[in-house]
Short mmCIF file of C-alpha atoms in Angstrom, two decimals:
data_model
loop_
_atom_site.label_atom_id
_atom_site.label_comp_id
_atom_site.label_asym_id
_atom_site.label_seq_id
_atom_site.Cartn_x
_atom_site.Cartn_y
_atom_site.Cartn_z
CA MET Q 1 0.07 -0.30 0.03
CA GLN Q 2 1.41 3.38 -0.89
CA SER Q 3 1.50 5.79 2.32
CA PHE Q 4 -0.92 8.38 2.27
CA ALA Q 5 -2.52 11.51 4.95
CA TYR Q 6 -5.32 9.42 6.86
CA ALA Q 7 -7.69 12.57 7.83
CA SER Q 8 -11.52 12.04 9.79
CA PRO Q 9 -13.14 14.86 9.55
CA ALA Q 10 -16.65 15.30 11.91
CA THR Q 11 -18.47 17.68 9.39
CA LEU Q 12 -19.72 17.11 5.67
CA SER Q 13 -17.88 20.08 4.66
CA GLU Q 14 -14.88 19.68 6.41
CA ALA Q 15 -14.80 16.11 4.57
CA LEU Q 16 -15.22 18.11 1.07
CA ALA Q 17 -12.93 20.20 1.57
CA LEU Q 18 -10.54 17.44 1.92
CA LEU Q 19 -11.35 16.19 -1.72
CA GLY Q 20 -9.73 16.58 -4.63
CA ALA Q 21 -9.88 17.87 -8.07
CA GLU Q 22 -9.26 14.52 -9.99
CA TRP Q 23 -8.76 11.03 -9.09
CA GLY Q 24 -5.94 10.27 -7.25
CA GLU Q 25 -6.30 13.04 -4.97
CA ALA Q 26 -8.43 11.47 -2.35
CA ASP Q 27 -10.21 8.47 -1.38
CA VAL Q 28 -12.93 7.84 1.01
CA LEU Q 29 -13.30 5.81 3.22
CA ALA Q 30 -16.07 4.35 4.69
CA GLY Q 31 -16.36 0.63 5.65
CA GLY Q 32 -13.08 0.18 4.08
CA SER Q 33 -13.95 -3.51 2.52
CA ASP Q 34 -13.06 -2.08 -1.18
CA LEU Q 35 -10.95 0.54 -0.46
CA ILE Q 36 -8.01 -1.10 1.53
CA SER Q 37 -7.80 -3.81 -0.91
CA LEU Q 38 -7.71 -1.73 -4.01
CA MET Q 39 -4.67 0.14 -2.06
CA LYS Q 40 -2.98 -3.22 -1.00
CA ASP Q 41 -3.28 -4.01 -4.81
CA TYR Q 42 -2.13 -0.01 -5.87
CA LEU Q 43 -5.13 -0.21 -8.17
CA HIS Q 44 -5.52 3.52 -5.46
CA THR Q 45 -2.94 5.16 -4.33
CA PRO Q 46 -4.43 8.51 -2.74
CA GLN Q 47 -2.29 11.01 -1.23
CA ARG Q 48 -4.68 11.63 1.50
CA VAL Q 49 -7.95 9.19 2.25
CA VAL Q 50 -11.11 10.80 4.25
CA ASP Q 51 -12.29 8.56 6.68
CA ILE Q 52 -15.64 10.02 6.73
CA LYS Q 53 -17.53 7.34 9.14
CA GLY Q 54 -17.38 10.07 11.90
CA ILE Q 55 -19.83 12.46 10.88
CA ARG Q 56 -22.59 12.08 11.85
CA GLU Q 57 -25.39 13.21 9.53
CA LEU Q 58 -24.26 10.38 7.23
CA GLY Q 59 -25.39 7.96 9.05
CA GLY Q 60 -28.75 6.65 9.81
CA ILE Q 61 -32.50 5.22 8.66
CA ARG Q 62 -35.26 7.61 8.77
CA LYS Q 63 -38.86 8.07 7.11
CA SER Q 64 -38.75 10.94 4.37
CA GLY Q 65 -41.78 12.02 2.51
CA GLY Q 66 -43.35 8.62 3.03
CA GLY Q 67 -40.17 6.77 2.02
CA LEU Q 68 -37.20 6.32 3.37
CA ARG Q 69 -33.76 8.22 3.82
CA LEU Q 70 -30.81 5.92 4.31
CA GLY Q 71 -27.51 7.46 5.32
CA ALA Q 72 -24.18 6.80 3.02
CA LEU Q 73 -23.18 5.13 6.06
CA VAL Q 74 -25.74 3.05 7.06
CA THR Q 75 -23.94 -0.39 7.03
CA PHE Q 76 -25.85 -3.46 5.29
CA ASP Q 77 -26.37 -4.70 8.82
CA GLU Q 78 -27.90 -1.55 9.86
CA LEU Q 79 -30.02 -2.12 6.68
CA LEU Q 80 -31.43 -6.02 7.16
CA GLU Q 81 -32.00 -5.00 11.11
CA ASN Q 82 -34.92 -2.28 10.00
CA SER Q 83 -38.03 -3.40 9.74
CA ALA Q 84 -39.32 -0.99 7.60
CA VAL Q 85 -36.88 -2.16 4.99
CA ARG Q 86 -37.74 -5.80 5.41
CA ALA Q 87 -41.16 -5.24 5.40
CA ASP Q 88 -41.56 -2.82 2.82
CA TYR Q 89 -38.68 -3.37 0.47
CA PRO Q 90 -37.67 -7.29 0.18
CA ALA Q 91 -35.70 -6.39 -3.12
CA LEU Q 92 -33.50 -4.78 -0.81
CA ALA Q 93 -32.80 -6.70 2.24
CA ALA Q 94 -32.42 -10.00 -0.04
CA ALA Q 95 -29.38 -8.24 -2.20
CA ALA Q 96 -28.39 -6.90 1.49
CA ARG Q 97 -28.45 -10.67 2.77
CA GLY Q 98 -26.46 -11.86 -0.30
CA VAL Q 99 -24.01 -10.23 0.94
CA SER Q 100 -22.79 -13.53 3.64
CA SER Q 101 -20.10 -12.49 5.43
CA PRO Q 102 -20.53 -11.03 8.59
CA GLN Q 103 -17.63 -9.53 8.87
CA ILE Q 104 -18.49 -7.41 5.93
CA ARG Q 105 -22.07 -6.94 6.65
CA ASN Q 106 -20.75 -5.12 9.66
CA VAL Q 107 -18.75 -2.84 8.28
CA GLY Q 108 -19.59 -2.23 4.58
CA THR Q 109 -22.14 0.31 3.46
CA VAL Q 110 -24.85 1.92 1.69
CA GLY Q 111 -22.53 4.42 -0.02
CA GLY Q 112 -19.95 1.87 -0.01
CA ASP Q 113 -21.58 -0.88 -2.05
CA LEU Q 114 -22.85 1.65 -4.94
CA CYS Q 115 -18.99 3.28 -4.99
CA GLN Q 116 -17.40 0.22 -5.02
CA ARG Q 117 -14.92 -0.33 -8.20
CA PRO Q 118 -16.13 -3.86 -10.43
CA ARG Q 119 -13.86 -7.20 -9.68
CA CYS Q 120 -13.18 -7.37 -13.30
CA TRP Q 121 -10.19 -9.86 -12.70
CA TYR Q 122 -8.53 -7.80 -15.81
CA PHE Q 123 -8.89 -5.34 -13.49
CA ARG Q 124 -8.50 -6.02 -10.46
CA THR Q 125 -4.48 -6.95 -11.93
CA GLY Q 126 -3.32 -3.82 -13.22
CA HIS Q 127 -5.16 -4.06 -16.80
CA GLY Q 128 -7.11 -1.19 -16.53
CA LEU Q 129 -11.21 -0.76 -16.05
CA LEU Q 130 -10.85 -1.49 -20.02
CA ALA Q 131 -8.20 -3.76 -19.77
CA ARG Q 132 -7.30 -3.33 -23.36
CA ASP Q 133 -2.79 -4.51 -24.18
CA GLY Q 134 -1.05 -1.72 -26.23
CA GLY Q 135 -2.62 -2.29 -29.13
CA GLY Q 136 -6.32 -1.20 -27.75
CA ARG Q 137 -7.44 -5.04 -28.44
CA SER Q 138 -9.60 -6.13 -25.10
CA LEU Q 139 -8.21 -8.85 -22.95
CA VAL Q 140 -11.74 -9.91 -22.15
CA ALA Q 141 -12.25 -10.57 -25.51
CA GLU Q 142 -10.31 -12.77 -26.60
CA GLY Q 143 -8.95 -13.91 -22.94
CA ASP Q 144 -10.99 -15.36 -20.02
CA ASN Q 145 -14.49 -12.93 -19.47
CA ARG Q 146 -16.82 -16.10 -18.24
CA TYR Q 147 -18.04 -13.82 -15.33
CA HIS Q 148 -18.58 -10.54 -17.43
CA ALA Q 149 -21.21 -8.83 -19.37
CA ILE Q 150 -23.32 -10.76 -21.22
CA PHE Q 151 -25.09 -6.67 -22.04
CA GLY Q 152 -23.71 -3.04 -22.89
CA ASN Q 153 -20.83 -4.82 -23.94
CA GLN Q 154 -20.53 -3.81 -26.91
CA GLY Q 155 -18.38 -1.04 -26.40
CA ALA Q 156 -14.55 -0.68 -24.76
CA ALA Q 157 -16.37 -2.21 -21.04
CA LYS Q 158 -17.26 -5.17 -20.31
CA PHE Q 159 -16.53 -5.37 -16.55
CA VAL Q 160 -20.05 -5.70 -14.45
CA SER Q 161 -21.01 -4.12 -11.59
CA ALA Q 162 -20.36 -5.59 -8.77
CA SER Q 163 -22.86 -3.04 -6.22
CA SER Q 164 -25.70 -5.47 -4.99
CA LEU Q 165 -27.74 -2.65 -4.11
CA GLY Q 166 -27.91 -0.82 -7.07
CA PRO Q 167 -30.41 -3.15 -9.19
CA ALA Q 168 -32.76 -3.34 -6.48
CA LEU Q 169 -32.39 0.71 -6.03
CA ALA Q 170 -32.73 1.12 -9.68
CA ALA Q 171 -35.91 -0.86 -9.98
CA LEU Q 172 -37.24 0.78 -6.77
CA GLY Q 173 -37.11 4.03 -8.12
CA ALA Q 174 -34.36 5.37 -5.15
CA ARG Q 175 -32.30 8.63 -6.38
CA ILE Q 176 -29.33 8.81 -4.90
CA LYS Q 177 -27.67 12.35 -2.91
CA LEU Q 178 -24.19 13.58 -4.40
CA ALA Q 179 -22.87 16.96 -1.98
CA SER Q 180 -19.82 18.79 -3.14
CA SER Q 181 -17.91 21.88 -1.75
CA SER Q 182 -20.27 23.93 -4.34
CA GLY Q 183 -23.65 21.79 -3.47
CA THR Q 184 -25.91 19.03 -3.66
CA ARG Q 185 -26.97 17.19 -6.20
CA GLU Q 186 -29.47 14.56 -7.16
CA VAL Q 187 -29.58 11.80 -9.42
CA THR Q 188 -31.45 8.16 -9.83
CA ALA Q 189 -30.00 4.75 -8.70
CA GLU Q 190 -29.91 4.07 -13.04
CA GLN Q 191 -28.21 7.59 -13.64
CA PHE Q 192 -25.55 6.89 -10.95
CA PHE Q 193 -23.81 3.98 -12.83
CA LEU Q 194 -21.66 5.15 -15.93
CA THR Q 195 -20.61 3.09 -18.53
CA PRO Q 196 -16.93 4.42 -19.22
CA GLU Q 197 -15.75 4.54 -22.95
CA ASN Q 198 -12.19 5.81 -22.17
CA ASP Q 199 -9.45 5.51 -19.74
CA ARG Q 200 -10.43 8.35 -18.13
CA GLN Q 201 -13.40 7.92 -17.39
CA ARG Q 202 -15.60 5.54 -14.08
CA GLU Q 203 -18.08 3.33 -13.57
CA ILE Q 204 -20.21 5.83 -11.72
CA ALA Q 205 -21.65 9.10 -11.97
CA LEU Q 206 -19.84 10.55 -8.80
CA ARG Q 207 -16.69 13.13 -9.59
CA PRO Q 208 -13.80 13.80 -7.60
CA ASN Q 209 -14.89 16.11 -5.14
CA GLU Q 210 -18.44 14.46 -4.33
CA ILE Q 211 -19.01 12.49 -1.34
CA LEU Q 212 -21.90 10.25 -2.15
CA THR Q 213 -24.34 11.48 1.19
CA GLU Q 214 -27.98 9.55 1.34
CA ILE Q 215 -30.23 7.44 -0.44
CA LEU Q 216 -33.84 8.21 -0.78
CA LEU Q 217 -36.14 4.90 -1.02
CA PRO Q 218 -39.60 6.32 -2.61
CA PRO Q 219 -43.00 5.04 -0.90
CA ALA Q 220 -43.05 1.16 -1.60
CA ARG Q 221 -46.95 1.01 -0.82
CA GLY Q 222 -48.39 -0.99 -3.01
CA VAL Q 223 -45.64 -1.74 -4.83
CA ARG Q 224 -44.89 -5.94 -4.59
CA ASN Q 225 -40.84 -6.29 -4.68
CA ALA Q 226 -38.15 -9.33 -4.54
CA THR Q 227 -34.53 -9.97 -5.42
CA TYR Q 228 -33.46 -13.30 -7.25
CA GLU Q 229 -29.86 -14.11 -7.02
CA VAL Q 230 -28.04 -17.50 -8.97
CA ARG Q 231 -25.23 -18.25 -7.46
CA GLN Q 232 -22.06 -20.30 -7.74
CA ARG Q 233 -21.55 -20.27 -3.85
CA GLU Q 234 -23.33 -19.51 -1.09
CA ALA Q 235 -20.97 -16.91 0.72
CA LEU Q 236 -18.09 -14.79 -0.14
CA ASP Q 237 -18.74 -14.22 -3.37
CA TRP Q 238 -20.62 -11.77 -5.88
CA PRO Q 239 -24.11 -13.87 -7.71
CA LEU Q 240 -23.57 -15.00 -11.33
CA ALA Q 241 -26.42 -12.96 -11.97
CA THR Q 242 -29.46 -10.98 -10.36
CA ALA Q 243 -32.43 -9.82 -10.93
CA SER Q 244 -34.65 -7.30 -8.49
CA VAL Q 245 -38.49 -6.50 -9.86
CA ALA Q 246 -40.65 -4.09 -8.58
CA LEU Q 247 -44.35 -4.51 -9.09
CA ARG Q 248 -47.28 -1.86 -9.32
CA MET Q 249 -50.78 -4.31 -8.63
CA LYS Q 250 -54.29 -3.67 -9.18
CA GLY Q 251 -55.41 -6.63 -6.97
CA LYS Q 252 -53.70 -9.66 -9.17
CA THR Q 253 -53.07 -7.19 -12.29
CA VAL Q 254 -49.81 -5.46 -12.73
CA GLU Q 255 -50.03 -2.60 -13.57
CA SER Q 256 -46.54 -1.62 -14.04
CA ALA Q 257 -42.87 -3.52 -14.01
CA ARG Q 258 -39.54 -2.65 -13.29
CA ILE Q 259 -37.16 -5.40 -13.68
CA VAL Q 260 -33.47 -4.83 -13.22
CA MET Q 261 -30.82 -7.12 -13.51
CA GLY Q 262 -27.87 -7.13 -11.97
CA HIS Q 263 -23.96 -8.61 -12.61
CA VAL Q 264 -24.80 -8.89 -16.36
CA ALA Q 265 -23.85 -5.92 -17.57
CA PRO Q 266 -21.22 -2.52 -16.63
CA THR Q 267 -24.44 -0.95 -15.10
CA PRO Q 268 -27.86 -2.62 -13.61
CA TRP Q 269 -29.00 -3.36 -16.61
CA ALA Q 270 -33.10 -2.73 -17.35
CA ALA Q 271 -35.01 -4.84 -19.51
CA PRO Q 272 -37.69 -2.50 -20.78
CA GLU Q 273 -39.43 -4.91 -22.98
CA ALA Q 274 -40.22 -7.52 -20.06
CA GLU Q 275 -41.50 -4.65 -18.18
CA ARG Q 276 -44.04 -4.67 -20.81
CA SER Q 277 -44.79 -7.41 -21.30
CA LEU Q 278 -46.53 -8.20 -17.84
CA ALA Q 279 -48.32 -4.81 -18.21
CA GLY Q 280 -52.61 -5.91 -17.82
CA LYS Q 281 -51.37 -9.44 -16.90
CA THR Q 282 -51.86 -11.61 -13.95
CA VAL Q 283 -47.98 -13.00 -12.75
CA THR Q 284 -47.71 -16.79 -13.64
CA PRO Q 285 -44.96 -19.21 -13.95
CA GLU Q 286 -45.68 -18.54 -17.81
CA THR Q 287 -46.12 -14.95 -17.72
CA ALA Q 288 -42.75 -14.94 -15.59
CA GLY Q 289 -41.36 -16.92 -18.04
CA GLU Q 290 -42.31 -14.81 -21.31
CA ALA Q 291 -40.79 -12.13 -19.20
CA GLY Q 292 -37.48 -13.37 -18.35
CA GLN Q 293 -37.47 -14.70 -22.42
CA ALA Q 294 -37.86 -11.02 -23.11
CA ALA Q 295 -35.35 -9.97 -20.53
CA VAL Q 296 -32.09 -11.51 -22.50
CA ALA Q 297 -33.43 -11.48 -26.18
CA GLY Q 298 -31.14 -8.85 -26.49
CA ALA Q 299 -28.50 -10.29 -24.96
CA THR Q 300 -24.63 -10.55 -26.45
CA PRO Q 301 -22.65 -13.06 -24.15
CA LEU Q 302 -19.11 -13.35 -24.97
CA SER Q 303 -16.75 -16.39 -26.12
CA ARG Q 304 -17.19 -17.29 -22.62
CA ASN Q 305 -20.14 -16.15 -20.30
CA ALA Q 306 -23.85 -17.39 -22.65
CA TYR Q 307 -24.34 -19.88 -19.74
CA LYS Q 308 -25.16 -16.35 -18.15
CA VAL Q 309 -27.87 -15.84 -20.04
CA GLN Q 310 -29.52 -19.23 -18.82
CA LEU Q 311 -29.31 -18.01 -15.79
CA ALA Q 312 -30.62 -14.18 -15.82
CA ARG Q 313 -33.60 -15.36 -16.99
CA THR Q 314 -34.53 -17.65 -14.37
CA ALA Q 315 -33.14 -14.46 -12.55
CA VAL Q 316 -35.89 -12.29 -14.33
CA LYS Q 317 -38.84 -15.44 -13.67
CA ARG Q 318 -37.93 -16.07 -10.32
CA ALA Q 319 -38.07 -12.42 -9.02
CA LEU Q 320 -41.01 -11.95 -10.56
CA LEU Q 321 -42.83 -14.99 -8.45
CA ALA Q 322 -41.20 -14.18 -5.23
CA ALA Q 323 -42.64 -10.59 -5.86
CA ALA Q 324 -45.82 -11.94 -6.76
CA GLY Q 325 -45.93 -14.24 -3.57
CA MET F 1 41.82 -30.61 18.88
CA ARG F 2 39.58 -32.31 21.10
CA PRO F 3 36.19 -33.84 19.90
CA VAL F 4 33.17 -32.29 20.53
CA SER F 5 31.49 -35.15 22.31
CA SER F 6 27.30 -35.37 20.79
CA ASN F 7 25.97 -35.56 24.62
CA LYS F 8 27.40 -32.04 24.68
CA ILE F 9 25.73 -30.87 21.66
CA CYS F 10 22.00 -32.15 23.26
CA GLU F 11 22.40 -30.35 25.29
CA VAL F 12 23.00 -26.59 23.38
CA SER F 13 20.21 -27.65 21.22
CA LYS F 14 17.90 -28.23 23.56
CA LYS F 15 19.05 -25.34 25.67
CA THR F 16 18.37 -22.88 22.36
CA LYS F 17 15.32 -24.47 21.81
CA ALA F 18 14.38 -23.74 25.00
CA ARG F 19 14.53 -20.37 25.08
CA VAL F 20 14.12 -19.45 21.45
CA SER F 21 10.83 -20.11 20.08
CA ARG F 22 10.64 -19.99 16.44
CA ARG F 23 8.57 -16.42 16.36
CA GLY F 24 10.91 -15.28 18.59
CA PHE F 25 13.77 -16.20 16.42
CA ILE F 26 12.14 -14.39 13.47
CA ARG F 27 12.34 -11.15 15.87
CA GLY F 28 15.02 -11.36 16.61
CA VAL F 29 16.65 -11.15 13.31
CA GLY F 30 14.79 -7.99 12.69
CA ILE F 31 15.78 -5.73 15.60
CA GLY F 32 18.41 -4.36 13.51
CA GLY F 33 16.28 -3.49 10.99
CA GLY F 34 13.58 -2.47 13.49
CA ALA F 35 15.37 -0.27 15.58
CA LEU F 36 16.87 2.03 13.36
CA GLY F 37 13.07 2.05 10.97
CA THR F 38 11.66 2.94 14.37
CA GLY F 39 14.15 5.87 14.95
CA ILE F 40 13.68 7.48 11.52
CA LEU F 41 9.92 6.74 12.07
CA GLU F 42 10.37 9.31 14.93
CA ARG F 43 11.98 11.67 13.61
CA GLU F 44 9.09 12.39 11.22
CA VAL F 45 6.95 12.51 13.56
CA LEU F 46 8.88 15.51 15.24
CA ALA F 47 9.84 17.33 11.75
CA ALA F 48 5.96 16.84 10.63
CA PRO F 49 3.26 17.17 13.48
CA PRO F 50 0.41 17.15 11.84
CA ALA F 51 -2.24 19.59 10.09
CA GLY F 52 -5.51 20.21 11.76
CA ASN F 53 -6.62 16.30 11.91
CA LEU F 54 -4.44 15.59 8.76
CA LEU F 55 -1.77 12.53 9.98
CA GLY F 56 0.76 11.42 8.50
CA PRO F 57 1.58 9.57 5.79
CA GLY F 58 4.35 9.34 8.58
CA ALA F 59 4.38 7.57 11.55
CA VAL F 60 1.99 8.57 13.85
CA PRO F 61 1.45 7.97 17.64
CA LEU F 62 -1.88 5.72 18.07
CA THR F 63 -2.75 4.00 21.89
CA LEU F 64 -5.44 0.71 20.39
CA THR F 65 -6.82 -1.13 23.54
CA VAL F 66 -6.87 -4.88 22.66
CA ASN F 67 -8.12 -7.18 25.25
CA GLY F 68 -8.86 -4.60 27.66
CA LYS F 69 -5.79 -3.21 27.54
CA PRO F 70 -4.11 -0.07 26.38
CA GLN F 71 -0.74 0.02 23.89
CA GLN F 72 1.10 2.52 22.56
CA LEU F 73 2.14 2.11 19.40
CA VAL F 74 3.77 4.36 16.38
CA VAL F 75 2.83 3.57 12.79
CA GLU F 76 2.19 4.72 9.98
CA PRO F 77 -2.63 5.82 8.83
CA ARG F 78 -1.48 3.00 6.19
CA VAL F 79 -0.61 -0.13 8.42
CA THR F 80 -3.86 -2.08 8.62
CA LEU F 81 -4.95 -3.44 12.17
CA LEU F 82 -4.01 -6.60 11.60
CA ASP F 83 -0.52 -5.91 10.67
CA ALA F 84 -0.32 -3.02 13.42
CA LEU F 85 -1.39 -6.43 16.18
CA ARG F 86 0.78 -8.74 14.53
CA ASN F 87 3.83 -7.02 13.75
CA GLN F 88 3.49 -3.71 16.03
CA LEU F 89 2.52 -5.13 19.72
CA HIS F 90 3.41 -8.76 18.84
CA ILE F 91 -0.42 -9.97 18.95
CA THR F 92 -0.67 -13.12 16.40
CA GLY F 93 -3.72 -14.60 17.06
CA ALA F 94 -5.13 -13.31 14.61
CA LYS F 95 -3.95 -14.79 11.09
CA PRO F 96 -2.78 -13.24 7.69
CA ASN F 97 -4.08 -15.97 4.87
CA CYS F 98 -6.29 -13.61 1.09
CA ASP F 99 -5.37 -10.34 3.73
CA ARG F 100 -8.13 -8.86 0.78
CA GLY F 101 -11.20 -9.27 3.52
CA THR F 102 -12.22 -12.46 2.46
CA CYS F 103 -10.99 -15.40 3.94
CA GLY F 104 -12.03 -14.66 7.93
CA SER F 105 -8.78 -15.80 9.24
CA CYS F 106 -7.84 -12.56 10.98
CA THR F 107 -11.19 -11.98 12.25
CA VAL F 108 -11.39 -10.04 15.39
CA LEU F 109 -13.85 -7.96 17.43
CA VAL F 110 -14.02 -4.20 17.19
CA GLY F 111 -16.55 -2.57 19.06
CA GLY F 112 -18.00 -5.75 19.88
CA LYS F 113 -18.43 -6.76 16.45
CA ALA F 114 -16.74 -9.01 13.94
CA VAL F 115 -14.72 -7.29 11.63
CA TYR F 116 -11.55 -8.26 9.04
CA ALA F 117 -8.43 -6.33 10.90
CA CYS F 118 -6.73 -7.23 7.26
CA SER F 119 -9.38 -4.86 6.14
CA MET F 120 -9.21 -1.90 8.47
CA LEU F 121 -6.33 0.59 9.41
CA ALA F 122 -4.75 0.89 12.95
CA ILE F 123 -5.82 4.64 12.39
CA GLU F 124 -9.52 2.88 12.23
CA ALA F 125 -9.41 1.49 15.78
CA ARG F 126 -8.23 4.27 17.40
CA GLY F 127 -10.53 3.69 20.74
CA LYS F 128 -12.43 1.41 19.96
CA SER F 129 -12.31 -1.63 22.59
CA ILE F 130 -10.30 -4.49 19.73
CA GLU F 131 -10.97 -8.59 21.18
CA THR F 132 -7.82 -11.04 19.95
CA ILE F 133 -7.75 -14.84 20.65
CA GLU F 134 -5.60 -13.53 23.24
CA GLY F 135 -8.84 -12.30 24.96
CA VAL F 136 -10.71 -15.73 25.28
CA PRO F 137 -9.25 -17.82 28.03
CA ALA F 138 -8.82 -21.64 27.31
CA SER F 139 -11.56 -22.62 30.10
CA ASP F 140 -13.79 -20.71 27.75
CA PRO F 141 -16.56 -22.65 26.34
CA LEU F 142 -16.51 -21.88 23.09
CA VAL F 143 -12.70 -23.40 23.02
CA ALA F 144 -13.69 -26.05 24.95
CA ALA F 145 -16.37 -26.80 22.17
CA PHE F 146 -13.97 -26.37 19.67
CA VAL F 147 -11.40 -29.15 21.32
CA HIS F 148 -14.11 -31.30 21.94
CA GLN F 149 -16.18 -31.78 18.56
CA ASP F 150 -12.27 -31.61 16.93
CA GLY F 151 -13.70 -28.33 15.30
CA LEU F 152 -10.61 -27.93 13.16
CA GLN F 153 -7.07 -29.63 10.70
CA CYS F 154 -4.46 -27.29 10.72
CA GLY F 155 -6.08 -24.80 12.99
CA PHE F 156 -4.81 -21.88 11.06
CA CYS F 157 -9.23 -20.69 10.58
CA THR F 158 -9.70 -21.48 13.73
CA PRO F 159 -8.92 -18.14 15.73
CA GLY F 160 -11.21 -16.71 12.66
CA PHE F 161 -13.65 -18.91 13.45
CA VAL F 162 -13.43 -18.77 17.18
CA MET F 163 -13.84 -15.02 16.96
CA ALA F 164 -16.52 -15.09 14.53
CA ALA F 165 -18.44 -17.78 16.89
CA LYS F 166 -18.24 -15.58 19.54
CA ALA F 167 -19.76 -12.24 18.30
CA TYR F 168 -22.72 -14.82 16.68
CA LEU F 169 -22.98 -16.16 20.00
CA LYS F 170 -24.01 -12.73 21.08
CA ARG F 171 -26.33 -12.05 18.95
CA ASN F 172 -27.95 -14.85 18.70
CA ALA F 173 -27.16 -16.77 21.90
CA LYS F 174 -29.64 -19.58 21.51
CA PRO F 175 -29.81 -20.46 17.65
CA THR F 176 -30.61 -23.27 15.35
CA GLU F 177 -28.40 -25.95 13.09
CA ALA F 178 -29.76 -24.10 9.99
CA GLU F 179 -29.06 -20.46 11.48
CA VAL F 180 -26.01 -21.46 12.90
CA ALA F 181 -24.80 -23.22 8.98
CA ALA F 182 -25.59 -19.90 7.29
CA ALA F 183 -23.81 -17.36 10.04
CA PHE F 184 -19.81 -18.13 9.26
CA GLY F 185 -20.24 -17.02 4.87
CA GLY F 186 -16.87 -14.71 6.54
CA ASN F 187 -14.95 -17.93 7.79
CA ILE F 188 -12.92 -20.19 5.22
CA CYS F 189 -11.51 -23.53 6.61
CA ARG F 190 -10.03 -24.89 3.80
CA CYS F 191 -9.03 -28.59 5.70
CA GLY F 192 -12.85 -28.28 5.27
CA ALA F 193 -13.88 -29.04 9.47
CA TYR F 194 -17.10 -27.39 8.73
CA VAL F 195 -19.67 -29.81 10.32
CA PRO F 196 -17.75 -29.89 13.51
CA ILE F 197 -16.93 -26.35 13.34
CA ARG F 198 -20.72 -26.25 13.77
CA LYS F 199 -20.97 -28.77 15.62
CA ALA F 200 -18.93 -27.04 18.29
CA VAL F 201 -20.62 -23.92 17.88
CA LEU F 202 -24.03 -25.41 18.89
CA ASP F 203 -22.63 -26.93 22.01
CA ALA F 204 -20.88 -23.14 23.15
CA ALA F 205 -24.71 -22.94 22.93
CA GLY F 206 -26.37 -25.72 24.70
CA ARG F 207 -27.81 -26.76 22.03
CA GLY F 208 -25.35 -29.85 20.59
CA LYS F 209 -25.08 -32.97 21.59
CA GLY F 210 -21.65 -33.08 22.57
CA GLY F 211 -18.73 -33.95 21.28
CA LYS F 212 -16.14 -37.23 20.85
CA ASN F 213 -12.67 -35.85 23.27
CA ALA F 214 -12.65 -35.98 26.44
CA ARG F 215 -12.79 -32.90 28.43
CA ILE F 216 -9.66 -30.25 28.73
#
């Protein structure tokens, strides 16, 4: 790990003043599960590490406008202990439960989950986020891409978003608040995730001088929601494919559906065709299966990950059946 | 020259063995470099007093409370809690293994919660209670249960499992078998002693059937 200066500001404005105009000047430390590994591998070599855990206003879960406001520092454990989260946002609770290590749930934060870097093994071994050789050819396309993207992979980025909560937050229509010294802005969970096109871009909308401060969940009344994860291992690994769904129902009929897949693209990946296919229908194994089929119709698997198409299709079907109960 | 009797050689090596542990020997070899390093680090601390609450990048003095005892040390902010415990304080029960927050062999309790000591900076643990396997007596029912159930083979993961189990039983004193099976997703045992480990945790919670080994 390269050496760095460490700050533990007590207020958000102090913390923001310690950030840099460019990436590489400062990194924000919360739970540390990802950042410390990134620094050990010299993938992040910040001059300053700004530990935000002492900033009270960034913690806590409270009711807000009929929905919930999650402070960026809320841990997975706190999320799962919260009865309102468990009762009204099962899609989010299931995604948090998927982080199966208690040690990570104890320290890992919701803000950190959204800001964690991708797990692409080319990126993690120092080949860059877009993993290209000197001639600009993709190491992923020609290499071992079994865990890489099956959607949104036609450009340079072929990694998958590592965020566990991102797909659930996108399906639920959450908004994310970002603060800098010059003010705050809000983006939707969908807008927060980006597909970088060159080496200067990151995979999230957060700028180097910003801190993710809170997540705003809209009211969940009448919204049936669920997450289904397909995994190789029960624990200690990211899922292979997931789906989070949120259904606005009228009795047994779906009025509108939000379906977002995880770990299949550089961002959480919405499936509008699948959403439309359900409108006005009841959720049955048949309609859920058709929605799963529609969700993966546009998949563009790489040389070694076509198996993920079937996993994503099944994740969508099972998440829909779980949500409909 | 008179030949040295083989008996004498044995005596000498026996004495050496009694005095020098493997870890003590390694530590002794490192003293020269360590002392020099400390000198440089202390000078850095004096030369660059931290401005505001910005500390480092040079070494900074810290107090960590480990197993109830305050311990002074001087480390750079980049030093992890695991490295500070092992290399500075010589509290070596928490084991380095994957060093990337996955395997759980470095598990300690910070503020009563199980954490990966490899994925936390020592400086983050200031002012918090840190509990390691050294603070768990051999008479602890959990330790005894691990022995009775043979909850290990090579034992490298054991301190991490015991600490993770301590934290877990504090939250759920009477777990079911299924709950225990799901509770240790943060620890790996490469020998595959998961079944006896789960039985040991159930035994310690008074929910098990007891092990085959004699009580110690």
